[in-house]
Amino acid sequence: NAGVTQTPKFQVLKTGQSMTLQCAQDMNHNSMYWYRQDPGMGLRLIYYSASEGTTDKGEVPNGYNVSRLNKREFSLRLESAAPSQTSVYFCASSQGAVNSYEQYFGPGTRLTVT
Amino acid sequence: KQEVTQIPAALSVPEGENLVLNCSFTDSAIYNLQWFRQDPGKGLTSLLLIQSSQREQTSGRLNASLDKSSGRSTLYIAASQPGDSATYLCAVRRRETSGSRLTFGEGTQLTVNP
C-alpha cells in the first residue's frame, strides 16, 4: 500500500516548456487535489477533483490544467512553464470532498523553471 | 476569506519539554481542522483530524484541541524528543457550496535539542 505517489520527484524546465506531473493513489479515494507550496505563501490549492470525471479550480489555477484520468490518477499539466511556477507541488487525496475526510499527501515534486 | 495563522513561526526547546503550538483561523464555519507534520524536503504527514463537533483528539504524545467559536486550535506535544523536530502545519476545511477545501497556515518550525 503505497498511499499517494508522485512522479517525477525533481524537474528543471526552461521557460515555455511544457510538462505533466503525475499522481496516483491506491486507497480507493474519491477526491484528489493539487497544491503548490511556496515560501511565505504556505500551501495553496491549484485544482481538485471531487470525484472521477469532475474537476474544479482552486485558489491559483492560472497556467495549469488537470486531468482526472481514472479514479486512481490525477495529473497536472503546465502548458508553457514560467519562472513564477517554480515551486514544490503536492498531490493529495481523500475519501470524499464534501464530507469531513482526512487528506493524505504525496512526497512532492520540486519544479524549477529557469 | 478564510485565513489561518500559526504562532510562533519557529520554536526551539530542550528535549523532554512539553510544548504548545498555536493555530488561529478567521472563519468559524469549518468542517474540521487537521494538523500535519512536514520534514525537510518531504511531503505532509497527517497527525490529527478534529471534526467541528469535537473539542479534542489525542494520538500518543500529541493532543489537539479545537475551540471553533474563538477560532483557535492548539497542538500539545508531551515530553518532546529530537525526532519531533519538523514543521507543523494546521489546515482548516471550510464549508463551500461545491466541495470543501483546506486552507493552510504557514507552519511552526520546531527544533528539539538533545
mmCIF file with all atom_site columns, C-alpha atoms in Angstrom:
data_model
loop_
_atom_site.group_PDB
_atom_site.id
_atom_site.type_symbol
_atom_site.label_atom_id
_atom_site.label_alt_id
_atom_site.label_comp_id
_atom_site.label_asym_id
_atom_site.label_entity_id
_atom_site.label_seq_id
_atom_site.pdbx_PDB_ins_code
_atom_site.Cartn_x
_atom_site.Cartn_y
_atom_site.Cartn_z
_atom_site.occupancy
_atom_site.B_iso_or_equiv
_atom_site.pdbx_formal_charge
_atom_site.auth_seq_id
_atom_site.auth_comp_id
_atom_site.auth_asym_id
_atom_site.auth_atom_id
_atom_site.pdbx_PDB_model_num
ATOM 1   C CA . ASN A 1 1   ? 0.000   0.000  0.000   1.00 0.00 ? 1   ASN A CA 1
ATOM 2   C CA . ALA A 1 2   ? 1.984   2.999  -1.310  1.00 0.00 ? 2   ALA A CA 1
ATOM 3   C CA . GLY A 1 3   ? -0.594  5.698  -0.493  1.00 0.00 ? 3   GLY A CA 1
ATOM 4   C CA . VAL A 1 4   ? -0.115  8.726  -2.765  1.00 0.00 ? 4   VAL A CA 1
ATOM 5   C CA . THR A 1 5   ? 2.749   8.616  -5.258  1.00 0.00 ? 5   THR A CA 1
ATOM 6   C CA . GLN A 1 6   ? 4.059   11.413 -7.467  1.00 0.00 ? 6   GLN A CA 1
ATOM 7   C CA . THR A 1 7   ? 6.411   11.498 -10.422 1.00 0.00 ? 7   THR A CA 1
ATOM 8   C CA . PRO A 1 8   ? 8.854   12.978 -11.087 1.00 0.00 ? 8   PRO A CA 1
ATOM 9   C CA . LYS A 1 9   ? 10.441  13.972 -7.774  1.00 0.00 ? 9   LYS A CA 1
ATOM 10  C CA . PHE A 1 10  ? 12.545  16.716 -9.317  1.00 0.00 ? 10  PHE A CA 1
ATOM 11  C CA . GLN A 1 11  ? 12.300  18.595 -12.616 1.00 0.00 ? 11  GLN A CA 1
ATOM 12  C CA . VAL A 1 12  ? 14.038  21.554 -14.223 1.00 0.00 ? 12  VAL A CA 1
ATOM 13  C CA . LEU A 1 13  ? 12.298  23.267 -17.128 1.00 0.00 ? 13  LEU A CA 1
ATOM 14  C CA . LYS A 1 14  ? 13.106  26.188 -19.338 1.00 0.00 ? 14  LYS A CA 1
ATOM 15  C CA . THR A 1 15  ? 10.583  28.982 -19.744 1.00 0.00 ? 15  THR A CA 1
ATOM 16  C CA . GLY A 1 16  ? 7.971   27.990 -22.304 1.00 0.00 ? 16  GLY A CA 1
ATOM 17  C CA . GLN A 1 17  ? 8.453   24.235 -21.993 1.00 0.00 ? 17  GLN A CA 1
ATOM 18  C CA . SER A 1 18  ? 5.563   22.004 -21.059 1.00 0.00 ? 18  SER A CA 1
ATOM 19  C CA . MET A 1 19  ? 5.326   19.040 -18.726 1.00 0.00 ? 19  MET A CA 1
ATOM 20  C CA . THR A 1 20  ? 2.865   16.868 -16.866 1.00 0.00 ? 20  THR A CA 1
ATOM 21  C CA . LEU A 1 21  ? 3.109   15.950 -13.207 1.00 0.00 ? 21  LEU A CA 1
ATOM 22  C CA . GLN A 1 22  ? 1.665   12.554 -12.418 1.00 0.00 ? 22  GLN A CA 1
ATOM 23  C CA . CYS A 1 23  ? -0.155  11.498 -9.254  1.00 0.00 ? 23  CYS A CA 1
ATOM 24  C CA . ALA A 1 24  ? -1.682  8.173  -8.289  1.00 0.00 ? 24  ALA A CA 1
ATOM 25  C CA . GLN A 1 25  ? -3.348  6.854  -5.139  1.00 0.00 ? 25  GLN A CA 1
ATOM 26  C CA . ASP A 1 26  ? -4.127  3.292  -4.159  1.00 0.00 ? 26  ASP A CA 1
ATOM 27  C CA . MET A 1 27  ? -6.539  3.999  -1.292  1.00 0.00 ? 27  MET A CA 1
ATOM 28  C CA . ASN A 1 28  ? -9.684  3.950  -3.451  1.00 0.00 ? 28  ASN A CA 1
ATOM 29  C CA . HIS A 1 29  ? -10.270 7.612  -2.611  1.00 0.00 ? 29  HIS A CA 1
ATOM 30  C CA . ASN A 1 30  ? -12.863 9.615  -4.491  1.00 0.00 ? 30  ASN A CA 1
ATOM 31  C CA . SER A 1 31  ? -11.271 13.054 -4.236  1.00 0.00 ? 31  SER A CA 1
ATOM 32  C CA . MET A 1 32  ? -7.857  14.265 -5.344  1.00 0.00 ? 32  MET A CA 1
ATOM 33  C CA . TYR A 1 33  ? -6.075  17.614 -5.107  1.00 0.00 ? 33  TYR A CA 1
ATOM 34  C CA . TRP A 1 34  ? -3.094  19.521 -6.419  1.00 0.00 ? 34  TRP A CA 1
ATOM 35  C CA . TYR A 1 35  ? -1.346  22.100 -4.207  1.00 0.00 ? 35  TYR A CA 1
ATOM 36  C CA . ARG A 1 36  ? 1.716   24.238 -4.570  1.00 0.00 ? 36  ARG A CA 1
ATOM 37  C CA . GLN A 1 37  ? 3.929   25.255 -1.660  1.00 0.00 ? 37  GLN A CA 1
ATOM 38  C CA . ASP A 1 38  ? 5.933   28.463 -1.751  1.00 0.00 ? 38  ASP A CA 1
ATOM 39  C CA . PRO A 1 39  ? 7.968   30.180 0.988   1.00 0.00 ? 39  PRO A CA 1
ATOM 40  C CA . GLY A 1 40  ? 5.877   32.785 2.762   1.00 0.00 ? 40  GLY A CA 1
ATOM 41  C CA . MET A 1 41  ? 2.696   31.662 0.985   1.00 0.00 ? 41  MET A CA 1
ATOM 42  C CA . GLY A 1 42  ? 2.004   28.287 2.550   1.00 0.00 ? 42  GLY A CA 1
ATOM 43  C CA . LEU A 1 43  ? 0.191   25.621 0.565   1.00 0.00 ? 43  LEU A CA 1
ATOM 44  C CA . ARG A 1 44  ? -2.361  26.794 -1.967  1.00 0.00 ? 44  ARG A CA 1
ATOM 45  C CA . LEU A 1 45  ? -4.892  24.725 -3.858  1.00 0.00 ? 45  LEU A CA 1
ATOM 46  C CA . ILE A 1 46  ? -4.470  24.702 -7.634  1.00 0.00 ? 46  ILE A CA 1
ATOM 47  C CA . TYR A 1 47  ? -7.196  22.294 -8.763  1.00 0.00 ? 47  TYR A CA 1
ATOM 48  C CA . TYR A 1 48  ? -9.181  19.496 -7.242  1.00 0.00 ? 48  TYR A CA 1
ATOM 49  C CA . SER A 1 49  ? -11.339 16.622 -8.382  1.00 0.00 ? 49  SER A CA 1
ATOM 50  C CA . ALA A 1 50  ? -14.214 15.817 -6.066  1.00 0.00 ? 50  ALA A CA 1
ATOM 51  C CA . SER A 1 51  ? -14.907 12.561 -7.882  1.00 0.00 ? 51  SER A CA 1
ATOM 52  C CA . GLU A 1 52  ? -13.928 10.721 -11.044 1.00 0.00 ? 52  GLU A CA 1
ATOM 53  C CA . GLY A 1 53  ? -14.979 12.751 -14.062 1.00 0.00 ? 53  GLY A CA 1
ATOM 54  C CA . THR A 1 54  ? -15.107 16.132 -12.312 1.00 0.00 ? 54  THR A CA 1
ATOM 55  C CA . THR A 1 55  ? -12.518 18.855 -11.802 1.00 0.00 ? 55  THR A CA 1
ATOM 56  C CA . ASP A 1 56  ? -12.729 22.324 -10.254 1.00 0.00 ? 56  ASP A CA 1
ATOM 57  C CA . LYS A 1 57  ? -10.459 25.308 -9.904  1.00 0.00 ? 57  LYS A CA 1
ATOM 58  C CA . GLY A 1 58  ? -8.811  26.139 -6.621  1.00 0.00 ? 58  GLY A CA 1
ATOM 59  C CA . GLU A 1 59  ? -7.168  29.366 -5.483  1.00 0.00 ? 59  GLU A CA 1
ATOM 60  C CA . VAL A 1 60  ? -4.382  29.558 -8.086  1.00 0.00 ? 60  VAL A CA 1
ATOM 61  C CA . PRO A 1 61  ? -5.425  27.712 -11.294 1.00 0.00 ? 61  PRO A CA 1
ATOM 62  C CA . ASN A 1 62  ? -3.944  30.066 -13.898 1.00 0.00 ? 62  ASN A CA 1
ATOM 63  C CA . GLY A 1 63  ? -1.281  28.436 -16.055 1.00 0.00 ? 63  GLY A CA 1
ATOM 64  C CA . TYR A 1 64  ? -2.329  24.895 -15.172 1.00 0.00 ? 64  TYR A CA 1
ATOM 65  C CA . ASN A 1 65  ? -4.640  22.206 -16.474 1.00 0.00 ? 65  ASN A CA 1
ATOM 66  C CA . VAL A 1 66  ? -5.648  18.925 -14.886 1.00 0.00 ? 66  VAL A CA 1
ATOM 67  C CA . SER A 1 67  ? -6.969  15.569 -15.959 1.00 0.00 ? 67  SER A CA 1
ATOM 68  C CA . ARG A 1 68  ? -8.674  13.001 -13.767 1.00 0.00 ? 68  ARG A CA 1
ATOM 69  C CA . LEU A 1 69  ? -7.662  10.026 -15.847 1.00 0.00 ? 69  LEU A CA 1
ATOM 70  C CA . ASN A 1 70  ? -9.498  7.482  -13.692 1.00 0.00 ? 70  ASN A CA 1
ATOM 71  C CA . LYS A 1 71  ? -10.262 7.042  -10.014 1.00 0.00 ? 71  LYS A CA 1
ATOM 72  C CA . ARG A 1 72  ? -6.594  6.433  -9.181  1.00 0.00 ? 72  ARG A CA 1
ATOM 73  C CA . GLU A 1 73  ? -4.826  9.060  -11.258 1.00 0.00 ? 73  GLU A CA 1
ATOM 74  C CA . PHE A 1 74  ? -4.884  12.864 -11.351 1.00 0.00 ? 74  PHE A CA 1
ATOM 75  C CA . SER A 1 75  ? -2.362  14.718 -13.494 1.00 0.00 ? 75  SER A CA 1
ATOM 76  C CA . LEU A 1 76  ? -1.319  18.372 -13.540 1.00 0.00 ? 76  LEU A CA 1
ATOM 77  C CA . ARG A 1 77  ? -0.080  19.942 -16.768 1.00 0.00 ? 77  ARG A CA 1
ATOM 78  C CA . LEU A 1 78  ? 1.940   23.089 -17.302 1.00 0.00 ? 78  LEU A CA 1
ATOM 79  C CA . GLU A 1 79  ? 1.435   24.082 -20.932 1.00 0.00 ? 79  GLU A CA 1
ATOM 80  C CA . SER A 1 80  ? 4.020   26.873 -21.048 1.00 0.00 ? 80  SER A CA 1
ATOM 81  C CA . ALA A 1 81  ? 6.125   26.984 -17.913 1.00 0.00 ? 81  ALA A CA 1
ATOM 82  C CA . ALA A 1 82  ? 7.027   30.331 -16.341 1.00 0.00 ? 82  ALA A CA 1
ATOM 83  C CA . PRO A 1 83  ? 9.575   31.138 -13.596 1.00 0.00 ? 83  PRO A CA 1
ATOM 84  C CA . SER A 1 84  ? 6.635   32.016 -11.302 1.00 0.00 ? 84  SER A CA 1
ATOM 85  C CA . GLN A 1 85  ? 5.693   28.339 -11.398 1.00 0.00 ? 85  GLN A CA 1
ATOM 86  C CA . THR A 1 86  ? 8.894   27.347 -9.634  1.00 0.00 ? 86  THR A CA 1
ATOM 87  C CA . SER A 1 87  ? 7.536   25.619 -6.561  1.00 0.00 ? 87  SER A CA 1
ATOM 88  C CA . VAL A 1 88  ? 7.003   22.349 -4.772  1.00 0.00 ? 88  VAL A CA 1
ATOM 89  C CA . TYR A 1 89  ? 3.874   20.591 -5.971  1.00 0.00 ? 89  TYR A CA 1
ATOM 90  C CA . PHE A 1 90  ? 1.917   18.213 -3.781  1.00 0.00 ? 90  PHE A CA 1
ATOM 91  C CA . CYS A 1 91  ? -0.838  15.857 -4.735  1.00 0.00 ? 91  CYS A CA 1
ATOM 92  C CA . ALA A 1 92  ? -3.316  14.729 -2.091  1.00 0.00 ? 92  ALA A CA 1
ATOM 93  C CA . SER A 1 93  ? -6.360  12.510 -1.857  1.00 0.00 ? 93  SER A CA 1
ATOM 94  C CA . SER A 1 94  ? -9.273  11.985 0.492   1.00 0.00 ? 94  SER A CA 1
ATOM 95  C CA . GLN A 1 95  ? -12.200 9.623  0.702   1.00 0.00 ? 95  GLN A CA 1
ATOM 96  C CA . GLY A 1 96  ? -14.599 12.438 -0.140  1.00 0.00 ? 96  GLY A CA 1
ATOM 97  C CA . ALA A 1 97  ? -14.624 16.182 -0.753  1.00 0.00 ? 97  ALA A CA 1
ATOM 98  C CA . VAL A 1 98  ? -17.835 17.474 0.757   1.00 0.00 ? 98  VAL A CA 1
ATOM 99  C CA . ASN A 1 99  ? -17.697 15.479 3.957   1.00 0.00 ? 99  ASN A CA 1
ATOM 100 C CA . SER A 1 100 ? -15.099 15.767 6.681   1.00 0.00 ? 100 SER A CA 1
ATOM 101 C CA . TYR A 1 101 ? -12.443 13.371 5.476   1.00 0.00 ? 101 TYR A CA 1
ATOM 102 C CA . GLU A 1 102 ? -8.739  13.404 6.180   1.00 0.00 ? 102 GLU A CA 1
ATOM 103 C CA . GLN A 1 103 ? -6.379  14.325 3.332   1.00 0.00 ? 103 GLN A CA 1
ATOM 104 C CA . TYR A 1 104 ? -3.285  12.259 2.565   1.00 0.00 ? 104 TYR A CA 1
ATOM 105 C CA . PHE A 1 105 ? -0.336  13.791 0.760   1.00 0.00 ? 105 PHE A CA 1
ATOM 106 C CA . GLY A 1 106 ? 2.284   12.556 -1.667  1.00 0.00 ? 106 GLY A CA 1
ATOM 107 C CA . PRO A 1 107 ? 6.023   13.280 -1.301  1.00 0.00 ? 107 PRO A CA 1
ATOM 108 C CA . GLY A 1 108 ? 6.017   16.248 -3.683  1.00 0.00 ? 108 GLY A CA 1
ATOM 109 C CA . THR A 1 109 ? 7.593   17.296 -6.976  1.00 0.00 ? 109 THR A CA 1
ATOM 110 C CA . ARG A 1 110 ? 10.223  20.003 -6.828  1.00 0.00 ? 110 ARG A CA 1
ATOM 111 C CA . LEU A 1 111 ? 9.993   22.061 -10.014 1.00 0.00 ? 111 LEU A CA 1
ATOM 112 C CA . THR A 1 112 ? 12.405  24.759 -11.110 1.00 0.00 ? 112 THR A CA 1
ATOM 113 C CA . VAL A 1 113 ? 11.664  26.907 -14.155 1.00 0.00 ? 113 VAL A CA 1
ATOM 114 C CA . THR A 1 114 ? 14.631  28.883 -15.475 1.00 0.00 ? 114 THR A CA 1
ATOM 115 C CA . LYS B 2 1   ? -11.952 34.600 3.035   1.00 0.00 ? 1   LYS B CA 1
ATOM 116 C CA . GLN B 2 2   ? -10.549 32.121 5.489   1.00 0.00 ? 2   GLN B CA 1
ATOM 117 C CA . GLU B 2 3   ? -7.125  33.000 6.911   1.00 0.00 ? 3   GLU B CA 1
ATOM 118 C CA . VAL B 2 4   ? -5.047  30.695 9.080   1.00 0.00 ? 4   VAL B CA 1
ATOM 119 C CA . THR B 2 5   ? -2.235  31.963 11.284  1.00 0.00 ? 5   THR B CA 1
ATOM 120 C CA . GLN B 2 6   ? 0.312   29.946 13.220  1.00 0.00 ? 6   GLN B CA 1
ATOM 121 C CA . ILE B 2 7   ? 2.333   31.365 16.057  1.00 0.00 ? 7   ILE B CA 1
ATOM 122 C CA . PRO B 2 8   ? 5.209   31.150 16.682  1.00 0.00 ? 8   PRO B CA 1
ATOM 123 C CA . ALA B 2 9   ? 6.849   30.760 13.283  1.00 0.00 ? 9   ALA B CA 1
ATOM 124 C CA . ALA B 2 10  ? 9.760   28.961 14.894  1.00 0.00 ? 10  ALA B CA 1
ATOM 125 C CA . LEU B 2 11  ? 10.338  27.342 18.260  1.00 0.00 ? 11  LEU B CA 1
ATOM 126 C CA . SER B 2 12  ? 13.416  25.765 19.825  1.00 0.00 ? 12  SER B CA 1
ATOM 127 C CA . VAL B 2 13  ? 13.125  23.712 23.023  1.00 0.00 ? 13  VAL B CA 1
ATOM 128 C CA . PRO B 2 14  ? 15.271  21.272 25.005  1.00 0.00 ? 14  PRO B CA 1
ATOM 129 C CA . GLU B 2 15  ? 14.451  17.595 24.860  1.00 0.00 ? 15  GLU B CA 1
ATOM 130 C CA . GLY B 2 16  ? 11.811  16.477 27.350  1.00 0.00 ? 16  GLY B CA 1
ATOM 131 C CA . GLU B 2 17  ? 9.906   19.739 27.445  1.00 0.00 ? 17  GLU B CA 1
ATOM 132 C CA . ASN B 2 18  ? 6.142   19.880 26.947  1.00 0.00 ? 18  ASN B CA 1
ATOM 133 C CA . LEU B 2 19  ? 5.128   22.427 24.336  1.00 0.00 ? 19  LEU B CA 1
ATOM 134 C CA . VAL B 2 20  ? 2.122   24.016 22.666  1.00 0.00 ? 20  VAL B CA 1
ATOM 135 C CA . LEU B 2 21  ? 1.756   25.130 19.073  1.00 0.00 ? 21  LEU B CA 1
ATOM 136 C CA . ASN B 2 22  ? -0.985  27.589 18.200  1.00 0.00 ? 22  ASN B CA 1
ATOM 137 C CA . CYS B 2 23  ? -3.264  27.937 15.208  1.00 0.00 ? 23  CYS B CA 1
ATOM 138 C CA . SER B 2 24  ? -5.961  30.555 14.682  1.00 0.00 ? 24  SER B CA 1
ATOM 139 C CA . PHE B 2 25  ? -8.497  30.939 11.887  1.00 0.00 ? 25  PHE B CA 1
ATOM 140 C CA . THR B 2 26  ? -10.831 33.774 10.945  1.00 0.00 ? 26  THR B CA 1
ATOM 141 C CA . ASP B 2 27  ? -13.976 31.946 9.776   1.00 0.00 ? 27  ASP B CA 1
ATOM 142 C CA . SER B 2 28  ? -15.546 29.549 12.266  1.00 0.00 ? 28  SER B CA 1
ATOM 143 C CA . ALA B 2 29  ? -17.729 27.844 9.609   1.00 0.00 ? 29  ALA B CA 1
ATOM 144 C CA . ILE B 2 30  ? -15.455 24.862 9.206   1.00 0.00 ? 30  ILE B CA 1
ATOM 145 C CA . TYR B 2 31  ? -15.910 21.138 8.710   1.00 0.00 ? 31  TYR B CA 1
ATOM 146 C CA . ASN B 2 32  ? -12.729 20.173 10.502  1.00 0.00 ? 32  ASN B CA 1
ATOM 147 C CA . LEU B 2 33  ? -9.157  21.092 11.339  1.00 0.00 ? 33  LEU B CA 1
ATOM 148 C CA . GLN B 2 34  ? -6.161  18.943 10.521  1.00 0.00 ? 34  GLN B CA 1
ATOM 149 C CA . TRP B 2 35  ? -2.621  19.041 11.931  1.00 0.00 ? 35  TRP B CA 1
ATOM 150 C CA . PHE B 2 36  ? 0.254   17.906 9.724   1.00 0.00 ? 36  PHE B CA 1
ATOM 151 C CA . ARG B 2 37  ? 3.939   17.333 10.148  1.00 0.00 ? 37  ARG B CA 1
ATOM 152 C CA . GLN B 2 38  ? 6.404   18.134 7.354   1.00 0.00 ? 38  GLN B CA 1
ATOM 153 C CA . ASP B 2 39  ? 10.027  17.029 7.451   1.00 0.00 ? 39  ASP B CA 1
ATOM 154 C CA . PRO B 2 40  ? 12.562  18.970 5.326   1.00 0.00 ? 40  PRO B CA 1
ATOM 155 C CA . GLY B 2 41  ? 12.223  18.087 1.657   1.00 0.00 ? 41  GLY B CA 1
ATOM 156 C CA . LYS B 2 42  ? 9.332   15.739 2.330   1.00 0.00 ? 42  LYS B CA 1
ATOM 157 C CA . GLY B 2 43  ? 5.588   15.638 1.987   1.00 0.00 ? 43  GLY B CA 1
ATOM 158 C CA . LEU B 2 44  ? 2.976   16.206 4.673   1.00 0.00 ? 44  LEU B CA 1
ATOM 159 C CA . THR B 2 45  ? 2.084   13.544 7.203   1.00 0.00 ? 45  THR B CA 1
ATOM 160 C CA . SER B 2 46  ? -1.322  13.822 8.823   1.00 0.00 ? 46  SER B CA 1
ATOM 161 C CA . LEU B 2 47  ? -1.131  13.815 12.624  1.00 0.00 ? 47  LEU B CA 1
ATOM 162 C CA . LEU B 2 48  ? -4.623  14.531 13.885  1.00 0.00 ? 48  LEU B CA 1
ATOM 163 C CA . LEU B 2 49  ? -8.008  15.437 12.458  1.00 0.00 ? 49  LEU B CA 1
ATOM 164 C CA . ILE B 2 50  ? -10.592 17.192 14.634  1.00 0.00 ? 50  ILE B CA 1
ATOM 165 C CA . GLN B 2 51  ? -14.148 17.418 13.382  1.00 0.00 ? 51  GLN B CA 1
ATOM 166 C CA . SER B 2 52  ? -16.026 20.676 14.001  1.00 0.00 ? 52  SER B CA 1
ATOM 167 C CA . SER B 2 53  ? -18.235 18.941 16.575  1.00 0.00 ? 53  SER B CA 1
ATOM 168 C CA . GLN B 2 54  ? -15.246 17.707 18.598  1.00 0.00 ? 54  GLN B CA 1
ATOM 169 C CA . ARG B 2 55  ? -13.198 19.502 21.239  1.00 0.00 ? 55  ARG B CA 1
ATOM 170 C CA . GLU B 2 56  ? -10.016 17.451 21.103  1.00 0.00 ? 56  GLU B CA 1
ATOM 171 C CA . GLN B 2 57  ? -8.194  14.473 19.641  1.00 0.00 ? 57  GLN B CA 1
ATOM 172 C CA . THR B 2 58  ? -5.277  12.509 21.034  1.00 0.00 ? 58  THR B CA 1
ATOM 173 C CA . SER B 2 59  ? -2.641  10.311 19.443  1.00 0.00 ? 59  SER B CA 1
ATOM 174 C CA . GLY B 2 60  ? 0.219   9.113  21.610  1.00 0.00 ? 60  GLY B CA 1
ATOM 175 C CA . ARG B 2 61  ? 2.115   12.138 22.910  1.00 0.00 ? 61  ARG B CA 1
ATOM 176 C CA . LEU B 2 62  ? 0.041   14.515 20.778  1.00 0.00 ? 62  LEU B CA 1
ATOM 177 C CA . ASN B 2 63  ? -3.159  16.234 21.808  1.00 0.00 ? 63  ASN B CA 1
ATOM 178 C CA . ALA B 2 64  ? -5.000  18.697 19.619  1.00 0.00 ? 64  ALA B CA 1
ATOM 179 C CA . SER B 2 65  ? -7.826  20.905 20.829  1.00 0.00 ? 65  SER B CA 1
ATOM 180 C CA . LEU B 2 66  ? -10.354 22.947 18.910  1.00 0.00 ? 66  LEU B CA 1
ATOM 181 C CA . ASP B 2 67  ? -12.344 25.983 20.046  1.00 0.00 ? 67  ASP B CA 1
ATOM 182 C CA . LYS B 2 68  ? -14.393 26.783 16.984  1.00 0.00 ? 68  LYS B CA 1
ATOM 183 C CA . SER B 2 69  ? -16.174 29.790 18.472  1.00 0.00 ? 69  SER B CA 1
ATOM 184 C CA . SER B 2 70  ? -12.916 31.598 19.174  1.00 0.00 ? 70  SER B CA 1
ATOM 185 C CA . GLY B 2 71  ? -11.228 30.323 16.008  1.00 0.00 ? 71  GLY B CA 1
ATOM 186 C CA . ARG B 2 72  ? -8.368  28.574 17.777  1.00 0.00 ? 72  ARG B CA 1
ATOM 187 C CA . SER B 2 73  ? -6.634  25.239 17.896  1.00 0.00 ? 73  SER B CA 1
ATOM 188 C CA . THR B 2 74  ? -3.614  24.075 19.842  1.00 0.00 ? 74  THR B CA 1
ATOM 189 C CA . LEU B 2 75  ? -1.313  21.124 19.343  1.00 0.00 ? 75  LEU B CA 1
ATOM 190 C CA . TYR B 2 76  ? 0.214   19.908 22.580  1.00 0.00 ? 76  TYR B CA 1
ATOM 191 C CA . ILE B 2 77  ? 3.339   17.753 22.386  1.00 0.00 ? 77  ILE B CA 1
ATOM 192 C CA . ALA B 2 78  ? 4.310   15.988 25.591  1.00 0.00 ? 78  ALA B CA 1
ATOM 193 C CA . ALA B 2 79  ? 7.873   15.023 26.508  1.00 0.00 ? 79  ALA B CA 1
ATOM 194 C CA . SER B 2 80  ? 9.358   16.321 23.260  1.00 0.00 ? 80  SER B CA 1
ATOM 195 C CA . GLN B 2 81  ? 12.099  14.343 21.504  1.00 0.00 ? 81  GLN B CA 1
ATOM 196 C CA . PRO B 2 82  ? 14.687  15.319 18.865  1.00 0.00 ? 82  PRO B CA 1
ATOM 197 C CA . GLY B 2 83  ? 12.717  13.215 16.379  1.00 0.00 ? 83  GLY B CA 1
ATOM 198 C CA . ASP B 2 84  ? 9.815   15.644 16.792  1.00 0.00 ? 84  ASP B CA 1
ATOM 199 C CA . SER B 2 85  ? 11.860  18.313 15.002  1.00 0.00 ? 85  SER B CA 1
ATOM 200 C CA . ALA B 2 86  ? 9.882   19.288 11.901  1.00 0.00 ? 86  ALA B CA 1
ATOM 201 C CA . THR B 2 87  ? 7.496   21.928 10.615  1.00 0.00 ? 87  THR B CA 1
ATOM 202 C CA . TYR B 2 88  ? 3.955   21.594 11.942  1.00 0.00 ? 88  TYR B CA 1
ATOM 203 C CA . LEU B 2 89  ? 1.107   22.846 9.781   1.00 0.00 ? 89  LEU B CA 1
ATOM 204 C CA . CYS B 2 90  ? -2.515  23.313 10.621  1.00 0.00 ? 90  CYS B CA 1
ATOM 205 C CA . ALA B 2 91  ? -5.214  23.425 7.984   1.00 0.00 ? 91  ALA B CA 1
ATOM 206 C CA . VAL B 2 92  ? -8.946  24.075 8.171   1.00 0.00 ? 92  VAL B CA 1
ATOM 207 C CA . ARG B 2 93  ? -11.538 22.663 5.836   1.00 0.00 ? 93  ARG B CA 1
ATOM 208 C CA . ARG B 2 94  ? -14.122 25.333 5.267   1.00 0.00 ? 94  ARG B CA 1
ATOM 209 C CA . ARG B 2 95  ? -17.637 24.899 4.032   1.00 0.00 ? 95  ARG B CA 1
ATOM 210 C CA . GLU B 2 96  ? -18.335 25.781 0.429   1.00 0.00 ? 96  GLU B CA 1
ATOM 211 C CA . THR B 2 97  ? -21.176 25.167 -1.955  1.00 0.00 ? 97  THR B CA 1
ATOM 212 C CA . SER B 2 98  ? -19.125 22.980 -4.293  1.00 0.00 ? 98  SER B CA 1
ATOM 213 C CA . GLY B 2 99  ? -16.793 20.748 -2.405  1.00 0.00 ? 99  GLY B CA 1
ATOM 214 C CA . SER B 2 100 ? -14.668 21.728 0.538   1.00 0.00 ? 100 SER B CA 1
ATOM 215 C CA . ARG B 2 101 ? -11.096 22.953 0.588   1.00 0.00 ? 101 ARG B CA 1
ATOM 216 C CA . LEU B 2 102 ? -8.199  23.054 3.029   1.00 0.00 ? 102 LEU B CA 1
ATOM 217 C CA . THR B 2 103 ? -6.687  26.410 3.935   1.00 0.00 ? 103 THR B CA 1
ATOM 218 C CA . PHE B 2 104 ? -3.220  26.103 5.432   1.00 0.00 ? 104 PHE B CA 1
ATOM 219 C CA . GLY B 2 105 ? -1.237  28.148 7.886   1.00 0.00 ? 105 GLY B CA 1
ATOM 220 C CA . GLU B 2 106 ? 2.428   28.753 7.152   1.00 0.00 ? 106 GLU B CA 1
ATOM 221 C CA . GLY B 2 107 ? 3.583   26.438 9.874   1.00 0.00 ? 107 GLY B CA 1
ATOM 222 C CA . THR B 2 108 ? 5.679   26.409 13.027  1.00 0.00 ? 108 THR B CA 1
ATOM 223 C CA . GLN B 2 109 ? 9.232   25.136 12.620  1.00 0.00 ? 109 GLN B CA 1
ATOM 224 C CA . LEU B 2 110 ? 10.044  23.126 15.735  1.00 0.00 ? 110 LEU B CA 1
ATOM 225 C CA . THR B 2 111 ? 13.567  22.190 16.824  1.00 0.00 ? 111 THR B CA 1
ATOM 226 C CA . VAL B 2 112 ? 14.014  19.882 19.803  1.00 0.00 ? 112 VAL B CA 1
ATOM 227 C CA . ASN B 2 113 ? 17.578  19.967 21.063  1.00 0.00 ? 113 ASN B CA 1
ATOM 228 C CA . PRO B 2 114 ? 19.133  16.874 22.680  1.00 0.00 ? 114 PRO B CA 1
#
